[in-house]
GROMACS .gro file of C-alpha atoms in nm:
model
  484
    1MET     CA    1   3.927  -1.711  -1.668
    2SER     CA    2   3.952  -1.407  -1.435
    3LYS     CA    3   3.711  -1.117  -1.474
    4HIS     CA    4   3.798  -0.773  -1.346
    5VAL     CA    5   3.517  -0.553  -1.232
    6THR     CA    6   3.548  -0.179  -1.162
    7LEU     CA    7   3.268   0.005  -0.989
    8THR     CA    8   3.322   0.380  -1.022
    9PRO     CA    9   3.163   0.596  -0.903
   10PHE     CA   10   2.996   0.364  -0.662
   11SER     CA   11   2.639   0.497  -0.635
   12ARG     CA   12   2.427   0.569  -0.323
   13VAL     CA   13   2.717   0.660  -0.106
   14GLU     CA   14   2.855   0.986   0.010
   15GLY     CA   15   3.136   1.094  -0.215
   16ASP     CA   16   3.334   0.908  -0.484
   17LEU     CA   17   3.430   0.555  -0.423
   18ARG     CA   18   3.605   0.323  -0.662
   19ILE     CA   19   3.607  -0.057  -0.606
   20LYS     CA   20   3.811  -0.293  -0.819
   21VAL     CA   21   3.769  -0.662  -0.777
   22THR     CA   22   3.902  -0.971  -0.947
   23ILE     CA   23   3.655  -1.267  -0.989
   24ASP     CA   24   3.797  -1.602  -1.061
   25SER     CA   25   3.603  -1.932  -1.059
   26GLY     CA   26   3.295  -1.759  -0.919
   27ALA     CA   27   3.471  -1.592  -0.615
   28VAL     CA   28   3.643  -1.265  -0.548
   29THR     CA   29   4.014  -1.315  -0.535
   30ASP     CA   30   4.134  -0.961  -0.500
   31ALA     CA   31   3.975  -0.627  -0.404
   32ARG     CA   32   4.102  -0.268  -0.385
   33ALA     CA   33   3.900   0.013  -0.230
   34SER     CA   34   4.003   0.362  -0.350
   35GLY     CA   35   3.922   0.716  -0.247
   36VAL     CA   36   3.966   0.905  -0.572
   37MET     CA   37   4.002   1.272  -0.474
   38PHE     CA   38   4.208   1.498  -0.258
   39ARG     CA   39   4.046   1.760  -0.038
   40GLY     CA   40   4.323   1.865   0.208
   41PHE     CA   41   4.133   1.971   0.522
   42GLU     CA   42   4.428   1.872   0.747
   43LYS     CA   43   4.665   2.084   0.531
   44ILE     CA   44   4.431   2.379   0.531
   45LEU     CA   45   4.406   2.385   0.919
   46ARG     CA   46   4.781   2.433   0.967
   47ASN     CA   47   4.868   2.787   1.099
   48HIS     CA   48   4.508   2.855   1.182
   49TYR     CA   49   4.378   2.942   1.534
   50PRO     CA   50   4.263   2.627   1.719
   51GLU     CA   51   3.910   2.744   1.736
   52ASP     CA   52   3.890   2.754   1.359
   53ALA     CA   53   3.871   2.370   1.372
   54LEU     CA   54   3.508   2.417   1.497
   55VAL     CA   55   3.435   2.591   1.169
   56PHE     CA   56   3.639   2.391   0.916
   57THR     CA   57   3.605   2.027   1.033
   58PRO     CA   58   3.224   1.990   1.025
   59ARG     CA   59   3.247   2.082   0.661
   60ILE     CA   60   3.439   1.756   0.598
   61CYS     CA   61   3.100   1.584   0.569
   62GLY     CA   62   2.740   1.696   0.538
   63ILE     CA   63   2.599   1.373   0.695
   64CYS     CA   64   2.817   1.338   1.013
   65CYS     CA   65   2.901   1.707   1.067
   66ILE     CA   66   2.781   1.707   1.430
   67SER     CA   67   3.014   1.414   1.492
   68HIS     CA   68   3.304   1.621   1.359
   69SER     CA   69   3.189   1.909   1.576
   70ILE     CA   70   3.194   1.681   1.879
   71ALA     CA   71   3.540   1.542   1.801
   72ALA     CA   72   3.685   1.894   1.733
   73SER     CA   73   3.530   2.039   2.046
   74SER     CA   74   3.668   1.752   2.249
   75ALA     CA   75   4.006   1.796   2.095
   76LEU     CA   76   4.008   2.162   2.194
   77GLY     CA   77   3.879   2.074   2.546
   78SER     CA   78   4.180   1.840   2.578
   79ILE     CA   79   4.416   2.130   2.522
   80SER     CA   80   4.241   2.378   2.743
   81GLU     CA   81   4.302   2.489   3.102
   82ASP     CA   82   4.104   2.296   3.358
   83PHE     CA   83   3.730   2.364   3.315
   84THR     CA   84   3.406   2.192   3.386
   85PRO     CA   85   3.175   2.154   3.089
   86SER     CA   86   2.817   2.273   3.131
   87ARG     CA   87   2.599   1.983   3.250
   88SER     CA   88   2.295   2.077   3.039
   89GLY     CA   89   2.522   2.170   2.748
   90LEU     CA   90   2.678   1.829   2.761
   91ILE     CA   91   2.339   1.658   2.758
   92ALA     CA   92   2.218   1.881   2.473
   93LYS     CA   93   2.527   1.791   2.268
   94ASN     CA   94   2.446   1.422   2.325
   95ILE     CA   95   2.090   1.472   2.206
   96ALA     CA   96   2.203   1.646   1.889
   97HIS     CA   97   2.470   1.382   1.821
   98ALA     CA   98   2.245   1.086   1.880
   99THR     CA   99   1.979   1.245   1.662
  100GLU     CA  100   2.221   1.277   1.378
  101ASN     CA  101   2.342   0.919   1.418
  102ALA     CA  102   1.998   0.761   1.455
  103MET     CA  103   1.873   0.955   1.153
  104SER     CA  104   2.184   0.842   0.955
  105HIS     CA  105   2.122   0.473   1.041
  106ILE     CA  106   1.760   0.483   0.930
  107THR     CA  107   1.829   0.682   0.614
  108GLN     CA  108   2.115   0.444   0.520
  109PHE     CA  109   1.898   0.142   0.552
  110TYR     CA  110   1.600   0.265   0.350
  111LEU     CA  111   1.769   0.480   0.086
  112TYR     CA  112   2.114   0.328   0.037
  113PHE     CA  113   2.104  -0.041   0.153
  114ALA     CA  114   1.750  -0.168   0.095
  115PRO     CA  115   1.726  -0.095  -0.282
  116ASP     CA  116   1.970  -0.381  -0.348
  117LEU     CA  117   1.724  -0.618  -0.187
  118LEU     CA  118   1.506  -0.563  -0.486
  119ASN     CA  119   1.777  -0.701  -0.719
  120SER     CA  120   1.658  -0.945  -0.997
  121LYS     CA  121   1.855  -1.214  -0.830
  122TYR     CA  122   1.585  -1.243  -0.559
  123LYS     CA  123   1.276  -1.238  -0.776
  124GLY     CA  124   1.196  -1.601  -0.703
  125LEU     CA  125   1.225  -1.569  -0.322
  126LYS     CA  126   0.916  -1.590  -0.105
  127HIS     CA  127   0.947  -1.246   0.045
  128HIS     CA  128   1.060  -1.054  -0.273
  129ASP     CA  129   0.721  -0.898  -0.353
  130LEU     CA  130   0.666  -0.777   0.006
  131ILE     CA  131   1.016  -0.638   0.017
  132LYS     CA  132   0.955  -0.441  -0.302
  133SER     CA  133   0.619  -0.302  -0.178
  134ARG     CA  134   0.795  -0.153   0.125
  135PHE     CA  135   1.145  -0.076   0.002
  136GLU     CA  136   1.110   0.036  -0.361
  137PRO     CA  137   1.297   0.368  -0.397
  138LEU     CA  138   1.061   0.670  -0.377
  139LYS     CA  139   0.750   0.444  -0.390
  140GLY     CA  140   0.773   0.180  -0.118
  141LYS     CA  141   0.524   0.230   0.174
  142SER     CA  142   0.799   0.223   0.447
  143VAL     CA  143   1.043   0.440   0.250
  144THR     CA  144   0.793   0.713   0.186
  145GLU     CA  145   0.664   0.718   0.546
  146VAL     CA  146   0.999   0.714   0.711
  147MET     CA  147   1.138   0.981   0.475
  148ALA     CA  148   0.838   1.212   0.533
  149GLU     CA  149   0.872   1.188   0.911
  150ARG     CA  150   1.255   1.231   0.881
  151LYS     CA  151   1.194   1.591   0.783
  152ARG     CA  152   1.031   1.663   1.110
  153PHE     CA  153   1.283   1.462   1.318
  154ILE     CA  154   1.554   1.702   1.194
  155GLU     CA  155   1.379   1.975   1.385
  156ILE     CA  156   1.551   1.857   1.694
  157LEU     CA  157   1.880   1.969   1.553
  158GLY     CA  158   1.739   2.311   1.472
  159LEU     CA  159   1.602   2.348   1.818
  160ILE     CA  160   1.929   2.257   1.985
  161VAL     CA  161   2.211   2.374   1.756
  162GLY     CA  162   2.036   2.627   1.536
  163LYS     CA  163   2.081   2.450   1.199
  164TRP     CA  164   2.194   2.133   1.028
  165PRO     CA  165   2.429   2.055   0.862
  166HIS     CA  166   2.736   2.252   0.971
  167THR     CA  167   2.629   2.408   1.303
  168LEU     CA  168   2.868   2.644   1.489
  169ALA     CA  169   2.691   2.604   1.814
  170ILE     CA  170   2.894   2.314   1.957
  171HIS     CA  171   3.193   2.409   2.177
  172PRO     CA  172   3.414   2.235   2.438
  173GLY     CA  173   3.205   2.369   2.723
  174GLY     CA  174   2.863   2.300   2.575
  175ILE     CA  175   2.638   2.478   2.322
  176THR     CA  176   2.595   2.841   2.253
  177LYS     CA  177   2.214   2.835   2.285
  178SER     CA  178   2.010   2.811   2.610
  179LEU     CA  179   1.698   2.595   2.591
  180GLU     CA  180   1.375   2.721   2.747
  181SER     CA  181   1.099   2.504   2.876
  182SER     CA  182   0.892   2.564   2.566
  183THR     CA  183   1.182   2.428   2.348
  184ILE     CA  184   1.220   2.122   2.565
  185PHE     CA  185   0.851   2.051   2.528
  186ARG     CA  186   0.877   2.076   2.150
  187LEU     CA  187   1.172   1.840   2.160
  188ARG     CA  188   0.957   1.577   2.341
  189GLY     CA  189   0.683   1.622   2.077
  190VAL     CA  190   0.914   1.579   1.778
  191LEU     CA  191   1.071   1.265   1.929
  192ALA     CA  192   0.740   1.118   2.026
  193SER     CA  193   0.618   1.161   1.668
  194PHE     CA  194   0.920   0.999   1.516
  195ILE     CA  195   0.916   0.707   1.770
  196SER     CA  196   0.550   0.638   1.671
  197VAL     CA  197   0.649   0.593   1.309
  198VAL     CA  198   0.946   0.370   1.412
  199GLU     CA  199   0.723   0.157   1.629
  200GLY     CA  200   0.463   0.124   1.346
  201LEU     CA  201   0.705   0.044   1.068
  202ILE     CA  202   1.037  -0.083   1.210
  203THR     CA  203   0.986  -0.254   1.545
  204GLY     CA  204   0.613  -0.326   1.538
  205VAL     CA  205   0.604  -0.298   1.915
  206PRO     CA  206   0.677  -0.018   2.169
  207VAL     CA  207   1.044   0.071   2.181
  208ASP     CA  208   1.078  -0.045   2.544
  209GLU     CA  209   0.931  -0.390   2.451
  210TYR     CA  210   1.172  -0.420   2.153
  211LEU     CA  211   1.469  -0.336   2.375
  212ASN     CA  212   1.384  -0.628   2.607
  213ILE     CA  213   1.486  -0.867   2.328
  214LYS     CA  214   1.821  -1.021   2.442
  215THR     CA  215   1.865  -1.331   2.220
  216VAL     CA  216   1.797  -1.442   1.874
  217SER     CA  217   1.539  -1.681   2.009
  218ASP     CA  218   1.353  -1.382   2.163
  219LEU     CA  219   1.374  -1.204   1.823
  220GLU     CA  220   1.233  -1.502   1.636
  221ALA     CA  221   0.955  -1.545   1.891
  222LEU     CA  222   0.854  -1.183   1.869
  223TYR     CA  223   0.849  -1.189   1.485
  224SER     CA  224   0.701  -1.532   1.439
  225GLY     CA  225   0.374  -1.415   1.271
  226ASN     CA  226   0.256  -1.400   0.905
  227GLU     CA  227   0.519  -1.222   0.694
  228LYS     CA  228   0.266  -0.962   0.574
  229ASP     CA  229   0.214  -0.853   0.936
  230LEU     CA  230   0.579  -0.827   1.015
  231PRO     CA  231   0.737  -0.493   1.080
  232ASP     CA  232   1.042  -0.406   0.874
  233ILE     CA  233   1.304  -0.531   1.104
  234GLY     CA  234   1.131  -0.872   1.128
  235LEU     CA  235   1.077  -0.884   0.755
  236PHE     CA  236   1.451  -0.799   0.686
  237TYR     CA  237   1.555  -1.079   0.926
  238ARG     CA  238   1.350  -1.339   0.741
  239PHE     CA  239   1.454  -1.206   0.400
  240ALA     CA  240   1.826  -1.202   0.493
  241LYS     CA  241   1.812  -1.572   0.589
  242GLU     CA  242   1.636  -1.658   0.255
  243ALA     CA  243   1.886  -1.444   0.052
  244GLY     CA  244   2.200  -1.569   0.209
  245LEU     CA  245   2.297  -1.231   0.365
  246MET     CA  246   2.377  -1.413   0.694
  247GLU     CA  247   2.696  -1.554   0.547
  248MET     CA  248   2.791  -1.286   0.297
  249GLY     CA  249   3.087  -1.052   0.347
  250ARG     CA  250   3.231  -1.206   0.652
  251GLY     CA  251   3.486  -0.999   0.840
  252GLN     CA  252   3.736  -1.087   1.109
  253GLY     CA  253   3.505  -0.979   1.390
  254ILE     CA  254   3.764  -0.749   1.546
  255PHE     CA  255   3.612  -0.418   1.652
  256LEU     CA  256   3.708  -0.079   1.785
  257SER     CA  257   3.499   0.185   1.958
  258ALA     CA  258   3.609   0.542   2.059
  259GLY     CA  259   3.327   0.583   2.300
  260ALA     CA  260   3.042   0.834   2.264
  261TYR     CA  261   2.782   1.042   2.445
  262ARG     CA  262   2.980   1.149   2.755
  263GLN     CA  263   2.764   1.167   3.064
  264PRO     CA  264   2.783   1.432   3.339
  265ASP     CA  265   2.963   1.184   3.564
  266GLY     CA  266   3.240   1.133   3.307
  267SER     CA  267   3.121   0.795   3.183
  268PHE     CA  268   3.002   0.721   2.825
  269TYR     CA  269   2.669   0.586   2.712
  270ILE     CA  270   2.861   0.395   2.444
  271PRO     CA  271   3.196   0.286   2.607
  272PRO     CA  272   3.531   0.291   2.436
  273GLY     CA  273   3.705  -0.047   2.388
  274PHE     CA  274   3.872  -0.307   2.160
  275TRP     CA  275   3.708  -0.636   2.086
  276ASP     CA  276   3.884  -0.955   1.973
  277ASN     CA  277   3.692  -1.251   2.118
  278GLY     CA  278   3.680  -1.044   2.437
  279LEU     CA  279   3.691  -0.683   2.551
  280SER     CA  280   4.004  -0.474   2.621
  281PRO     CA  281   4.032  -0.107   2.717
  282LEU     CA  282   4.105   0.140   2.436
  283ASP     CA  283   4.463   0.259   2.399
  284PRO     CA  284   4.471   0.554   2.163
  285GLY     CA  285   4.854   0.553   2.180
  286ILE     CA  286   4.883   0.250   1.948
  287ILE     CA  287   4.674   0.407   1.664
  288THR     CA  288   4.877   0.456   1.353
  289GLU     CA  289   4.828   0.545   0.984
  290SER     CA  290   5.012   0.372   0.698
  291ILE     CA  291   5.066   0.556   0.361
  292LYS     CA  292   5.242   0.284   0.165
  293TYR     CA  293   4.952   0.252  -0.082
  294SER     CA  294   4.821   0.607  -0.035
  295PHE     CA  295   4.900   0.909  -0.242
  296PHE     CA  296   5.113   1.072   0.030
  297ASN     CA  297   5.485   1.103   0.102
  298ASN     CA  298   5.638   1.091   0.456
  299SER     CA  299   5.966   0.988   0.597
  300GLU     CA  300   5.801   0.671   0.729
  301ASP     CA  301   5.533   0.443   0.581
  302ARG     CA  302   5.364   0.435   0.928
  303SER     CA  303   5.337   0.702   1.191
  304GLY     CA  304   5.100   0.808   1.481
  305PRO     CA  305   4.849   1.083   1.393
  306LEU     CA  306   5.036   1.358   1.579
  307GLU     CA  307   5.360   1.271   1.398
  308ASP     CA  308   5.200   1.246   1.056
  309PHE     CA  309   5.314   1.552   0.836
  310SER     CA  310   5.266   1.363   0.504
  311GLU     CA  311   5.231   1.558   0.187
  312PRO     CA  312   5.018   1.473  -0.111
  313LYS     CA  313   5.183   1.299  -0.412
  314TRP     CA  314   4.927   1.209  -0.676
  315ASN     CA  315   5.178   1.019  -0.895
  316LYS     CA  316   5.322   0.799  -0.622
  317PRO     CA  317   5.416   0.458  -0.765
  318GLY     CA  318   5.206   0.172  -0.638
  319ALA     CA  319   4.952   0.398  -0.456
  320TYR     CA  320   4.580   0.354  -0.527
  321SER     CA  321   4.389   0.562  -0.281
  322TRP     CA  322   4.371   0.910  -0.127
  323ALA     CA  323   4.268   0.728   0.195
  324LYS     CA  324   4.532   0.641   0.451
  325ALA     CA  325   4.538   0.309   0.628
  326PRO     CA  326   4.457   0.341   1.004
  327ARG     CA  327   4.558   0.044   1.217
  328TYR     CA  328   4.520  -0.035   1.587
  329GLY     CA  329   4.842  -0.184   1.721
  330GLY     CA  330   4.913  -0.281   1.361
  331ARG     CA  331   4.590  -0.471   1.326
  332VAL     CA  332   4.293  -0.424   1.091
  333VAL     CA  333   3.982  -0.347   1.274
  334GLU     CA  334   3.609  -0.289   1.183
  335VAL     CA  335   3.418   0.009   1.322
  336GLY     CA  336   3.051   0.093   1.325
  337ALA     CA  337   2.725   0.013   1.495
  338LEU     CA  338   2.797  -0.363   1.510
  339GLY     CA  339   3.118  -0.322   1.692
  340ARG     CA  340   2.979  -0.055   1.916
  341GLN     CA  341   2.690  -0.276   2.033
  342VAL     CA  342   2.929  -0.575   2.081
  343ILE     CA  343   3.144  -0.354   2.302
  344CYS     CA  344   2.831  -0.231   2.477
  345ASN     CA  345   2.764  -0.594   2.569
  346ASP     CA  346   2.425  -0.590   2.397
  347GLY     CA  347   2.281  -0.935   2.436
  348LEU     CA  348   2.096  -0.963   2.108
  349ILE     CA  349   2.390  -0.838   1.900
  350LEU     CA  350   2.635  -1.059   2.080
  351ASP     CA  351   2.412  -1.360   2.012
  352LEU     CA  352   2.381  -1.260   1.641
  353LEU     CA  353   2.758  -1.218   1.625
  354SER     CA  354   2.820  -1.567   1.781
  355ARG     CA  355   2.588  -1.732   1.525
  356TYR     CA  356   2.674  -1.547   1.207
  357GLY     CA  357   2.988  -1.339   1.262
  358SER     CA  358   3.044  -0.997   1.117
  359THR     CA  359   2.846  -1.010   0.785
  360VAL     CA  360   2.624  -0.813   0.559
  361PHE     CA  361   2.324  -0.890   0.774
  362THR     CA  362   2.468  -0.829   1.117
  363ARG     CA  363   2.612  -0.492   1.007
  364ALA     CA  364   2.286  -0.372   0.865
  365PHE     CA  365   2.072  -0.514   1.148
  366ALA     CA  366   2.294  -0.352   1.408
  367ARG     CA  367   2.233  -0.008   1.254
  368LEU     CA  368   1.859  -0.034   1.292
  369HIS     CA  369   1.894  -0.188   1.633
  370GLU     CA  370   2.118   0.092   1.752
  371ALA     CA  371   1.889   0.355   1.608
  372VAL     CA  372   1.606   0.226   1.824
  373LYS     CA  373   1.834   0.229   2.132
  374LEU     CA  374   1.942   0.589   2.058
  375LEU     CA  375   1.580   0.705   2.034
  376SER     CA  376   1.515   0.569   2.385
  377ALA     CA  377   1.835   0.743   2.509
  378ILE     CA  378   1.737   1.078   2.356
  379GLY     CA  379   1.412   1.060   2.553
  380SER     CA  380   1.592   1.005   2.882
  381TRP     CA  381   1.835   1.284   2.802
  382ILE     CA  382   1.559   1.536   2.721
  383ASP     CA  383   1.412   1.458   3.061
  384GLN     CA  384   1.745   1.565   3.216
  385LEU     CA  385   1.764   1.911   3.046
  386GLY     CA  386   1.739   2.203   3.271
  387THR     CA  387   1.610   2.553   3.210
  388GLU     CA  388   1.793   2.728   3.487
  389ASP     CA  389   2.135   2.574   3.416
  390GLY     CA  390   2.378   2.750   3.170
  391TYR     CA  391   2.438   2.562   2.852
  392TYR     CA  392   2.785   2.702   2.793
  393ALA     CA  393   3.106   2.711   2.992
  394GLY     CA  394   3.404   2.913   2.850
  395THR     CA  395   3.741   2.767   2.796
  396SER     CA  396   4.099   2.896   2.771
  397ILE     CA  397   4.304   2.704   2.517
  398ARG     CA  398   4.670   2.676   2.589
  399LYS     CA  399   4.918   2.820   2.341
  400ASP     CA  400   5.145   2.520   2.336
  401ALA     CA  401   4.981   2.175   2.375
  402SER     CA  402   4.866   1.868   2.195
  403GLY     CA  403   4.559   1.655   2.243
  404MET     CA  404   4.284   1.463   2.076
  405GLY     CA  405   3.914   1.427   2.059
  406LEU     CA  406   3.754   1.088   2.002
  407THR     CA  407   3.390   0.999   1.939
  408GLU     CA  408   3.158   0.777   1.739
  409ALA     CA  409   3.001   0.895   1.416
  410ALA     CA  410   2.725   0.684   1.268
  411ARG     CA  411   2.978   0.490   1.064
  412GLY     CA  412   3.218   0.432   1.350
  413PHE     CA  413   3.535   0.555   1.525
  414LEU     CA  414   3.612   0.921   1.463
  415GLY     CA  415   3.934   1.087   1.592
  416HIS     CA  416   4.074   1.442   1.578
  417TRP     CA  417   4.434   1.500   1.682
  418ILE     CA  418   4.569   1.851   1.733
  419SER     CA  419   4.904   2.007   1.818
  420VAL     CA  420   4.939   2.375   1.883
  421GLU     CA  421   5.256   2.597   1.900
  422GLY     CA  422   5.252   2.966   1.976
  423GLY     CA  423   4.874   2.972   1.975
  424LYS     CA  424   4.844   2.837   1.613
  425ILE     CA  425   4.774   2.489   1.486
  426LYS     CA  426   5.099   2.308   1.404
  427ASN     CA  427   4.933   1.979   1.295
  428TYR     CA  428   4.580   1.857   1.275
  429GLN     CA  429   4.499   1.498   1.180
  430VAL     CA  430   4.154   1.328   1.133
  431ILE     CA  431   4.084   0.956   1.118
  432THR     CA  432   3.738   0.888   0.995
  433PRO     CA  433   3.521   0.565   1.020
  434THR     CA  434   3.545   0.493   0.649
  435ALA     CA  435   3.916   0.534   0.662
  436TRP     CA  436   3.923   0.243   0.912
  437ASN     CA  437   3.679   0.031   0.713
  438CYS     CA  438   3.770   0.115   0.349
  439SER     CA  439   4.144   0.169   0.391
  440PRO     CA  440   4.396   0.051   0.123
  441ARG     CA  441   4.652  -0.206   0.221
  442ASP     CA  442   4.907  -0.108   0.490
  443GLU     CA  443   5.287  -0.126   0.512
  444ASN     CA  444   5.262  -0.506   0.569
  445ASP     CA  445   5.029  -0.544   0.268
  446ASN     CA  446   4.731  -0.625   0.492
  447PRO     CA  447   4.400  -0.546   0.316
  448GLY     CA  448   4.152  -0.312   0.493
  449ALA     CA  449   3.835  -0.433   0.651
  450LEU     CA  450   3.611  -0.385   0.342
  451GLU     CA  451   3.884  -0.547   0.111
  452GLN     CA  452   3.906  -0.848   0.344
  453ALA     CA  453   3.520  -0.885   0.350
  454LEU     CA  454   3.515  -0.887  -0.036
  455ILE     CA  455   3.796  -1.129  -0.095
  456GLY     CA  456   3.654  -1.486  -0.087
  457CYS     CA  457   3.294  -1.383  -0.156
  458SER     CA  458   3.107  -1.616  -0.391
  459ILE     CA  459   2.949  -1.440  -0.692
  460ALA     CA  460   2.653  -1.624  -0.837
  461ASP     CA  461   2.640  -1.420  -1.161
  462VAL     CA  462   2.944  -1.218  -1.273
  463GLU     CA  463   2.718  -1.004  -1.490
  464ASN     CA  464   2.514  -0.910  -1.182
  465PRO     CA  465   2.749  -0.910  -0.886
  466VAL     CA  466   2.495  -0.778  -0.639
  467GLU     CA  467   2.695  -0.950  -0.361
  468ILE     CA  468   2.962  -0.685  -0.403
  469ASP     CA  469   2.704  -0.419  -0.368
  470HIS     CA  470   2.569  -0.566  -0.047
  471ILE     CA  471   2.903  -0.600   0.115
  472ILE     CA  472   3.015  -0.241   0.029
  473ARG     CA  473   2.688  -0.093   0.156
  474SER     CA  474   2.700  -0.302   0.473
  475PHE     CA  475   2.997  -0.075   0.572
  476ASP     CA  476   2.794   0.232   0.501
  477PRO     CA  477   3.096   0.408   0.333
  478CYS     CA  478   3.137   0.784   0.319
  479LEU     CA  479   3.424   0.878   0.097
  480VAL     CA  480   3.407   1.252   0.148
  481CYS     CA  481   3.505   1.179   0.507
  482THR     CA  482   3.771   0.936   0.402
  483VAL     CA  483   3.957   1.177   0.160
  484HIS     CA  484   3.931   1.479   0.390
   0.00000   0.00000   0.00000
């Protein structure tokens, strides 16, 4: 007999999410992911001055607001007269952006993801008591230490962009604040303090030593000691194998990256690309959005972002989400830290992917792994900051133009598309990471990445379907971004 389970609102995520699943014979046979509110940022921006996007779009989300600032400033840069961004301003933007993303990864693991590891299903497992002592909400040793230090880590954002969330300091040509030598010195101190906590709790070894791990065998050798002496990343690896997280929530393993952290030479610290058993260059021209199952009306069920002038229709027959369905060349893709590190050719993540695929474990592990890499990158970028260089280069935005700004938020691919006529915004479209991952079905009835990962999942106890919780949180959904 089939059992229908509806999770609404789904807790410990940003915004309202509704998940409906059908369980039959101990497995999920159908899944629907729904964004359940309309916010209308794209509609609001029409007829505003282009620069207003720098004010409005960071308000889409209070977690990844700097990512939206980066995307908006890049979109404005793409429709500006030729200019050269400030070198130090570019590096400062990277530091702020990476700080937000690293902080988001670590917060997501300890506050959103890890509490489900304490579920009653796992009480008989060898590592359960140790997991509880570290990850119990508001009480666990690791949770309390990381969250206490997180407060200080946020100082980096105050020092660079004035405030967080919703800074106004990020512009196409850099930032509107110059950094003095004393500020750069303070940046180093804040970063060093946070790294010491990460090394003590998460990696158990210096960051540089951890980043020398290139294979699963290296990982197992480093964390081969007594479980009580393991740092959190090693403990999570062992527990995940014991709890079955290695196989749970398997996706297609098809990934997309917009690229992030532009360097002064024009390259990207995290490169753009498309992965399907091999790497291909990113082609933004084949990105579309489908609205067949979304509460929007348009002349076509599918269109490119710049051609999308859809209007909300809350009572549309057959629709079940305020999220649209982004597709890459018509294909469902997964975005986020796992895909980024695969496209970065990270040896450890590639080895994990080859062994386990895209699963609950590999998605969660990739976030912690990327956070450590970003902390190392932030240190190198701080060393590149200058005190004599200007941090801001002015721009002149064309009155009639169209362009886009692509970047990577913590949760994945983020794109802003803009068209301007007569000096005012004609159309502005945003595709967020959770729109990619938690989309409804498209015009060909293909489920989104999260829906696909849920379908086929085995449920041990239909009265305690923690497997569903794990899979949803492994994508780190943010529904306020999705229903922008």
